[in-house]
PDB file of C-alpha atoms in Angstrom:
ATOM      1  CA  UNK A 527     -17.660  -4.529 -22.316  1.00  0.00           C
ATOM      2  CA  UNK A 528     -18.735  -3.100 -25.626  1.00  0.00           C
ATOM      3  CA  UNK A 529     -15.994  -2.109 -28.110  1.00  0.00           C
ATOM      4  CA  UNK A 530     -16.960   1.588 -28.203  1.00  0.00           C
ATOM      5  CA  UNK A 531     -17.027   1.734 -24.415  1.00  0.00           C
ATOM      6  CA  UNK A 532     -13.231   2.261 -24.336  1.00  0.00           C
ATOM      7  CA  UNK A 533     -13.669   5.691 -25.899  1.00  0.00           C
ATOM      8  CA  UNK A 534     -15.722   6.936 -22.953  1.00  0.00           C
ATOM      9  CA  UNK A 535     -14.064   8.797 -20.052  1.00  0.00           C
ATOM     10  CA  UNK A 536     -13.171   6.516 -17.120  1.00  0.00           C
ATOM     11  CA  UNK A 537     -16.019   7.708 -14.880  1.00  0.00           C
ATOM     12  CA  UNK A 538     -18.606   7.004 -17.597  1.00  0.00           C
ATOM     13  CA  UNK A 539     -17.019   3.608 -18.339  1.00  0.00           C
ATOM     14  CA  UNK A 540     -17.174   2.744 -14.648  1.00  0.00           C
ATOM     15  CA  UNK A 541     -20.826   3.816 -14.455  1.00  0.00           C
ATOM     16  CA  UNK A 542     -21.617   1.659 -17.504  1.00  0.00           C
ATOM     17  CA  UNK A 543     -19.928  -1.316 -15.817  1.00  0.00           C
ATOM     18  CA  UNK A 544     -21.806  -0.562 -12.604  1.00  0.00           C
ATOM     19  CA  UNK A 545     -25.141  -0.519 -14.460  1.00  0.00           C
ATOM     20  CA  UNK A 546     -24.197  -3.812 -16.137  1.00  0.00           C
ATOM     21  CA  UNK A 547     -23.638  -5.333 -12.679  1.00  0.00           C
ATOM     22  CA  UNK A 548     -19.851  -5.687 -13.041  1.00  0.00           C
ATOM     23  CA  UNK A 549     -18.891  -3.993  -9.779  1.00  0.00           C
ATOM     24  CA  UNK A 550     -15.340  -5.317  -9.724  1.00  0.00           C
ATOM     25  CA  UNK A 551     -14.650  -3.985 -13.211  1.00  0.00           C
ATOM     26  CA  UNK A 552     -16.048  -0.562 -12.240  1.00  0.00           C
ATOM     27  CA  UNK A 553     -13.823  -0.552  -9.158  1.00  0.00           C
ATOM     28  CA  UNK A 554     -10.832  -1.576 -11.259  1.00  0.00           C
ATOM     29  CA  UNK A 555     -11.389   1.252 -13.758  1.00  0.00           C
ATOM     30  CA  UNK A 556     -11.766   3.920 -11.090  1.00  0.00           C
ATOM     31  CA  UNK A 557      -8.940   2.721  -8.850  1.00  0.00           C
ATOM     32  CA  UNK A 558      -6.583   2.873 -11.822  1.00  0.00           C
ATOM     33  CA  UNK A 559      -7.870   6.320 -12.716  1.00  0.00           C
ATOM     34  CA  UNK A 560      -7.481   7.590  -9.140  1.00  0.00           C
ATOM     35  CA  UNK A 561      -3.761   6.947  -9.310  1.00  0.00           C
ATOM     36  CA  UNK A 562      -3.307   9.046 -12.432  1.00  0.00           C
ATOM     37  CA  UNK A 563      -5.784  11.879 -12.018  1.00  0.00           C
ATOM     38  CA  UNK A 564      -4.856  12.987  -8.486  1.00  0.00           C
ATOM     39  CA  UNK A 565      -7.355  14.596  -6.128  1.00  0.00           C
ATOM     40  CA  UNK A 566     -10.551  15.162  -8.111  1.00  0.00           C
ATOM     41  CA  UNK A 567     -13.666  15.168  -5.907  1.00  0.00           C
ATOM     42  CA  UNK A 568     -15.939  13.797  -8.656  1.00  0.00           C
ATOM     43  CA  UNK A 569     -13.684  10.742  -9.130  1.00  0.00           C
ATOM     44  CA  UNK A 570     -13.484  10.203  -5.363  1.00  0.00           C
ATOM     45  CA  UNK A 571     -17.289  10.344  -5.151  1.00  0.00           C
ATOM     46  CA  UNK A 572     -17.727   7.902  -8.040  1.00  0.00           C
ATOM     47  CA  UNK A 573     -15.221   5.496  -6.487  1.00  0.00           C
ATOM     48  CA  UNK A 574     -16.954   5.813  -3.112  1.00  0.00           C
ATOM     49  CA  UNK A 575     -20.302   4.998  -4.713  1.00  0.00           C
ATOM     50  CA  UNK A 576     -18.894   1.882  -6.371  1.00  0.00           C
ATOM     51  CA  UNK A 577     -17.417   0.776  -3.034  1.00  0.00           C
ATOM     52  CA  UNK A 578     -20.766   1.432  -1.350  1.00  0.00           C
ATOM     53  CA  UNK A 579     -22.478  -0.802  -3.925  1.00  0.00           C
ATOM     54  CA  UNK A 580     -19.918  -3.477  -3.020  1.00  0.00           C
ATOM     55  CA  UNK A 581     -20.871  -3.026   0.664  1.00  0.00           C
ATOM     56  CA  UNK A 582     -17.399  -1.798   1.623  1.00  0.00           C
ATOM     57  CA  UNK A 583     -18.860   0.912   3.830  1.00  0.00           C
ATOM     58  CA  UNK A 584     -15.694   2.038   5.570  1.00  0.00           C
ATOM     59  CA  UNK A 585     -13.660   2.603   2.385  1.00  0.00           C
ATOM     60  CA  UNK A 586     -16.694   4.004   0.594  1.00  0.00           C
ATOM     61  CA  UNK A 587     -17.208   6.452   3.449  1.00  0.00           C
ATOM     62  CA  UNK A 588     -13.596   7.585   3.260  1.00  0.00           C
ATOM     63  CA  UNK A 589     -13.797   8.408  -0.445  1.00  0.00           C
ATOM     64  CA  UNK A 590     -17.235   9.978  -0.177  1.00  0.00           C
ATOM     65  CA  UNK A 591     -16.028  12.073   2.765  1.00  0.00           C
ATOM     66  CA  UNK A 592     -12.917  13.202   0.885  1.00  0.00           C
ATOM     67  CA  UNK A 593     -14.990  14.078  -2.172  1.00  0.00           C
ATOM     68  CA  UNK A 594     -17.033  16.581  -0.211  1.00  0.00           C
ATOM     69  CA  UNK A 595     -19.965  16.011  -2.576  1.00  0.00           C
ATOM     70  CA  UNK A 596     -21.647  13.024  -0.940  1.00  0.00           C
ATOM     71  CA  UNK A 597     -25.421  13.092  -1.351  1.00  0.00           C
ATOM     72  CA  UNK A 598     -27.690  13.115   1.689  1.00  0.00           C
ATOM     73  CA  UNK A 599     -28.543   9.432   1.247  1.00  0.00           C
ATOM     74  CA  UNK A 600     -24.801   8.628   1.264  1.00  0.00           C
ATOM     75  CA  UNK A 601     -24.209  10.340   4.597  1.00  0.00           C
ATOM     76  CA  UNK A 602     -24.839   7.078   6.493  1.00  0.00           C
ATOM     77  CA  UNK A 603     -21.846   5.514   4.707  1.00  0.00           C
ATOM     78  CA  UNK A 604     -19.714   8.571   5.503  1.00  0.00           C
ATOM     79  CA  UNK A 605     -20.784   8.292   9.154  1.00  0.00           C
ATOM     80  CA  UNK A 606     -19.518   4.682   9.270  1.00  0.00           C
ATOM     81  CA  UNK A 607     -16.083   5.940   8.232  1.00  0.00           C
ATOM     82  CA  UNK A 608     -16.156   8.914  10.622  1.00  0.00           C
ATOM     83  CA  UNK A 609     -17.168   6.693  13.542  1.00  0.00           C
ATOM     84  CA  UNK A 610     -14.163   4.465  12.849  1.00  0.00           C
ATOM     85  CA  UNK A 611     -11.664   7.338  12.951  1.00  0.00           C
ATOM     86  CA  UNK A 612     -13.265   9.487  15.641  1.00  0.00           C
ATOM     87  CA  UNK A 613     -10.815  10.259  18.441  1.00  0.00           C
ATOM     88  CA  UNK A 614      -7.714   9.103  16.569  1.00  0.00           C
ATOM     89  CA  UNK A 615      -4.758  11.466  16.169  1.00  0.00           C
ATOM     90  CA  UNK A 616      -5.038  13.615  13.070  1.00  0.00           C
ATOM     91  CA  UNK A 617      -1.670  12.417  11.787  1.00  0.00           C
ATOM     92  CA  UNK A 618      -2.909   8.829  11.820  1.00  0.00           C
ATOM     93  CA  UNK A 619      -6.132   9.827  10.061  1.00  0.00           C
ATOM     94  CA  UNK A 620      -4.182  11.803   7.472  1.00  0.00           C
ATOM     95  CA  UNK A 621      -1.814   8.894   6.788  1.00  0.00           C
ATOM     96  CA  UNK A 622      -4.833   6.737   5.872  1.00  0.00           C
ATOM     97  CA  UNK A 623      -5.809   9.069   3.038  1.00  0.00           C
ATOM     98  CA  UNK A 624      -4.865   8.191  -0.539  1.00  0.00           C
ATOM     99  CA  UNK A 625      -1.513   9.697  -1.504  1.00  0.00           C
ATOM    100  CA  UNK A 626      -3.074  12.310  -3.801  1.00  0.00           C
ATOM    101  CA  UNK A 627      -5.220  13.538  -0.936  1.00  0.00           C
ATOM    102  CA  UNK A 628      -2.270  13.542   1.487  1.00  0.00           C
ATOM    103  CA  UNK A 629      -0.372  15.976  -0.688  1.00  0.00           C
ATOM    104  CA  UNK A 630      -3.086  18.560  -0.603  1.00  0.00           C
ATOM    105  CA  UNK A 631      -3.028  21.571   1.682  1.00  0.00           C
ATOM    106  CA  UNK A 632      -5.961  21.865   4.053  1.00  0.00           C
ATOM    107  CA  UNK A 633      -7.344  24.984   2.354  1.00  0.00           C
ATOM    108  CA  UNK A 634      -7.362  23.217  -1.035  1.00  0.00           C
ATOM    109  CA  UNK A 635      -9.995  20.714   0.091  1.00  0.00           C
ATOM    110  CA  UNK A 636     -13.653  21.537  -0.565  1.00  0.00           C
ATOM    111  CA  UNK A 637     -15.218  23.510   2.296  1.00  0.00           C
ATOM    112  CA  UNK A 638     -17.273  20.531   3.445  1.00  0.00           C
ATOM    113  CA  UNK A 639     -14.159  18.317   3.710  1.00  0.00           C
ATOM    114  CA  UNK A 640     -12.143  21.060   5.387  1.00  0.00           C
ATOM    115  CA  UNK A 641     -14.809  21.588   8.075  1.00  0.00           C
ATOM    116  CA  UNK A 642     -15.039  17.836   8.585  1.00  0.00           C
ATOM    117  CA  UNK A 643     -11.268  17.607   9.067  1.00  0.00           C
ATOM    118  CA  UNK A 644     -11.306  20.424  11.605  1.00  0.00           C
ATOM    119  CA  UNK A 645     -14.169  18.643  13.427  1.00  0.00           C
ATOM    120  CA  UNK A 646     -11.959  15.525  13.545  1.00  0.00           C
ATOM    121  CA  UNK A 647      -9.237  17.471  15.337  1.00  0.00           C
ATOM    122  CA  UNK A 648      -7.078  18.731  12.493  1.00  0.00           C
ATOM    123  CA  UNK A 649      -5.584  22.043  13.603  1.00  0.00           C
ATOM    124  CA  UNK A 650      -6.276  25.137  11.508  1.00  0.00           C
ATOM    125  CA  UNK A 651      -2.511  25.571  10.951  1.00  0.00           C
ATOM    126  CA  UNK A 652      -2.061  21.960   9.863  1.00  0.00           C
ATOM    127  CA  UNK A 653      -0.223  22.934   6.664  1.00  0.00           C
ATOM    128  CA  UNK A 654       2.346  25.064   8.499  1.00  0.00           C
ATOM    129  CA  UNK A 655       2.859  22.368  11.136  1.00  0.00           C
ATOM    130  CA  UNK A 656       3.332  19.715   8.465  1.00  0.00           C
ATOM    131  CA  UNK A 657       5.886  21.817   6.573  1.00  0.00           C
ATOM    132  CA  UNK A 658       7.738  22.718   9.774  1.00  0.00           C
ATOM    133  CA  UNK A 659       7.908  19.083  10.857  1.00  0.00           C
ATOM    134  CA  UNK A 660       9.362  18.024   7.509  1.00  0.00           C
ATOM    135  CA  UNK A 661      11.998  20.785   7.665  1.00  0.00           C
ATOM    136  CA  UNK A 662      12.944  19.985  11.266  1.00  0.00           C
ATOM    137  CA  UNK A 663      13.280  16.264  10.615  1.00  0.00           C
ATOM    138  CA  UNK A 664      16.867  15.153  10.042  1.00  0.00           C
ATOM    139  CA  UNK A 665      17.669  14.053   6.550  1.00  0.00           C
ATOM    140  CA  UNK A 666      17.837  10.260   6.428  1.00  0.00           C
ATOM    141  CA  UNK A 667      20.864   8.732   4.772  1.00  0.00           C
ATOM    142  CA  UNK A 668      22.053   5.182   4.447  1.00  0.00           C
ATOM    143  CA  UNK A 669      24.197   4.661   7.514  1.00  0.00           C
ATOM    144  CA  UNK A 670      27.699   3.279   7.141  1.00  0.00           C
ATOM    145  CA  UNK A 671      26.945   1.065  10.116  1.00  0.00           C
ATOM    146  CA  UNK A 672      23.940  -0.435   8.317  1.00  0.00           C
ATOM    147  CA  UNK A 673      26.046  -1.139   5.247  1.00  0.00           C
ATOM    148  CA  UNK A 674      28.860  -2.662   7.334  1.00  0.00           C
ATOM    149  CA  UNK A 675      26.368  -4.806   9.258  1.00  0.00           C
ATOM    150  CA  UNK A 676      24.810  -6.128   6.070  1.00  0.00           C
ATOM    151  CA  UNK A 677      28.248  -6.909   4.615  1.00  0.00           C
ATOM    152  CA  UNK A 678      29.321  -8.706   7.805  1.00  0.00           C
ATOM    153  CA  UNK A 679      26.119 -10.765   7.879  1.00  0.00           C
ATOM    154  CA  UNK A 680      26.474 -11.611   4.193  1.00  0.00           C
ATOM    155  CA  UNK A 681      30.122 -12.595   4.690  1.00  0.00           C
ATOM    156  CA  UNK A 682      29.263 -14.750   7.718  1.00  0.00           C
ATOM    157  CA  UNK A 683      26.499 -16.462   5.741  1.00  0.00           C
ATOM    158  CA  UNK A 684      28.941 -17.183   2.889  1.00  0.00           C
ATOM    159  CA  UNK A 685      31.539 -18.589   5.325  1.00  0.00           C
ATOM    160  CA  UNK A 686      28.939 -20.855   6.955  1.00  0.00           C
ATOM    161  CA  UNK A 687      27.854 -22.159   3.568  1.00  0.00           C
ATOM    162  CA  UNK A 688      31.487 -22.789   2.555  1.00  0.00           C
ATOM    163  CA  UNK A 689      32.300 -24.570   5.850  1.00  0.00           C
ATOM    164  CA  UNK A 690      29.154 -26.701   5.490  1.00  0.00           C
ATOM    165  CA  UNK A 691      30.090 -27.714   1.947  1.00  0.00           C
ATOM    166  CA  UNK A 692      33.673 -28.586   2.925  1.00  0.00           C
ATOM    167  CA  UNK A 693      32.471 -30.632   5.882  1.00  0.00           C
ATOM    168  CA  UNK A 694      29.989 -32.481   3.689  1.00  0.00           C
ATOM    169  CA  UNK A 695      32.663 -33.263   1.103  1.00  0.00           C
ATOM    170  CA  UNK A 696      35.048 -34.551   3.787  1.00  0.00           C
ATOM    171  CA  UNK A 697      32.360 -36.830   5.248  1.00  0.00           C
ATOM    172  CA  UNK A 698      31.577 -38.294   1.823  1.00  0.00           C
ATOM    173  CA  UNK A 699      35.267 -38.807   1.034  1.00  0.00           C
ATOM    174  CA  UNK A 700      35.911 -40.530   4.388  1.00  0.00           C
ATOM    175  CA  UNK A 701      32.954 -42.775   3.771  1.00  0.00           C
ATOM    176  CA  UNK A 702      34.095 -43.679   0.246  1.00  0.00           C
ATOM    177  CA  UNK A 703      37.698 -44.483   1.157  1.00  0.00           C
ATOM    178  CA  UNK A 704      37.235 -46.027   4.600  1.00  0.00           C
ATOM    179  CA  UNK A 705      38.280 -49.631   5.102  1.00  0.00           C
ATOM    180  CA  UNK A 706      34.948 -50.820   6.453  1.00  0.00           C
ATOM    181  CA  UNK A 707      32.717 -49.798   3.571  1.00  0.00           C
ATOM    182  CA  UNK A 708      31.816 -51.763   0.449  1.00  0.00           C
ATOM    183  CA  UNK A 709      34.847 -50.535  -1.532  1.00  0.00           C
ATOM    184  CA  UNK A 710      37.258 -52.039   0.973  1.00  0.00           C
ATOM    185  CA  UNK A 711      35.312 -55.275   1.399  1.00  0.00           C
ATOM    186  CA  UNK A 712      37.045 -58.367  -0.095  1.00  0.00           C
ATOM    187  CA  UNK A 713      33.902 -59.541  -1.895  1.00  0.00           C
ATOM    188  CA  UNK A 714      33.760 -56.326  -3.980  1.00  0.00           C
ATOM    189  CA  UNK A 715      37.386 -56.349  -5.201  1.00  0.00           C
TER     190      UNK A 715
END
C-alpha cells in the first residue's frame, strides 16, 4: 500500500487494493468499515463486489441484495443468494443479515430491497410484529437455580480434586514407610 493511500476514504482504499490485486486486503478494509459505518448501501455494494471477485457468490449476493444498488451484471450473484434462502422463514433470513441491517425497519431499506424482502415472505407489518414480539417476550434474568447449580458443580469439582490429592498423598506415604520397600530393606540401612 502506498503511504498516501491511508488518507483516502475506506471505499476508495478498498478499490485501490482491489485494482492492485490484493483482494484480501480490500475485504479486510471494507469488513472493518462495515462494522463502524452501519447500514450504508454503497458500502454494502462495494463489499459485495469484493466478495464476488473472491468468488464467494453467496455472501456477495447477500451484500449486493441488501445494498439495493446491484448492477444488472451482478444480478446473477444476487440470484445465487436468493436461491439459497428461498422458502426459509423470514425470521431465519433476517437473522442472517449483518447486525446493522437487522436493526433497520423495513421501510428504511431502499425500495428494491424492501420489495425483495416482501417477495421472500416478509410481512408488510414486519416492524410492528418484531416490536410486539420483543415486548411480549419475558425479560431474561440470571436464574438463582442456575447460579446454585454452578456453585454446586464447582464445589463438587473442588471436593473431588481435594479427595484425589489426599488419596495420592496417602498412597505415596504408605509406599515410603512400608516394611517391604527399599527403605525397610536391611541392605539399605
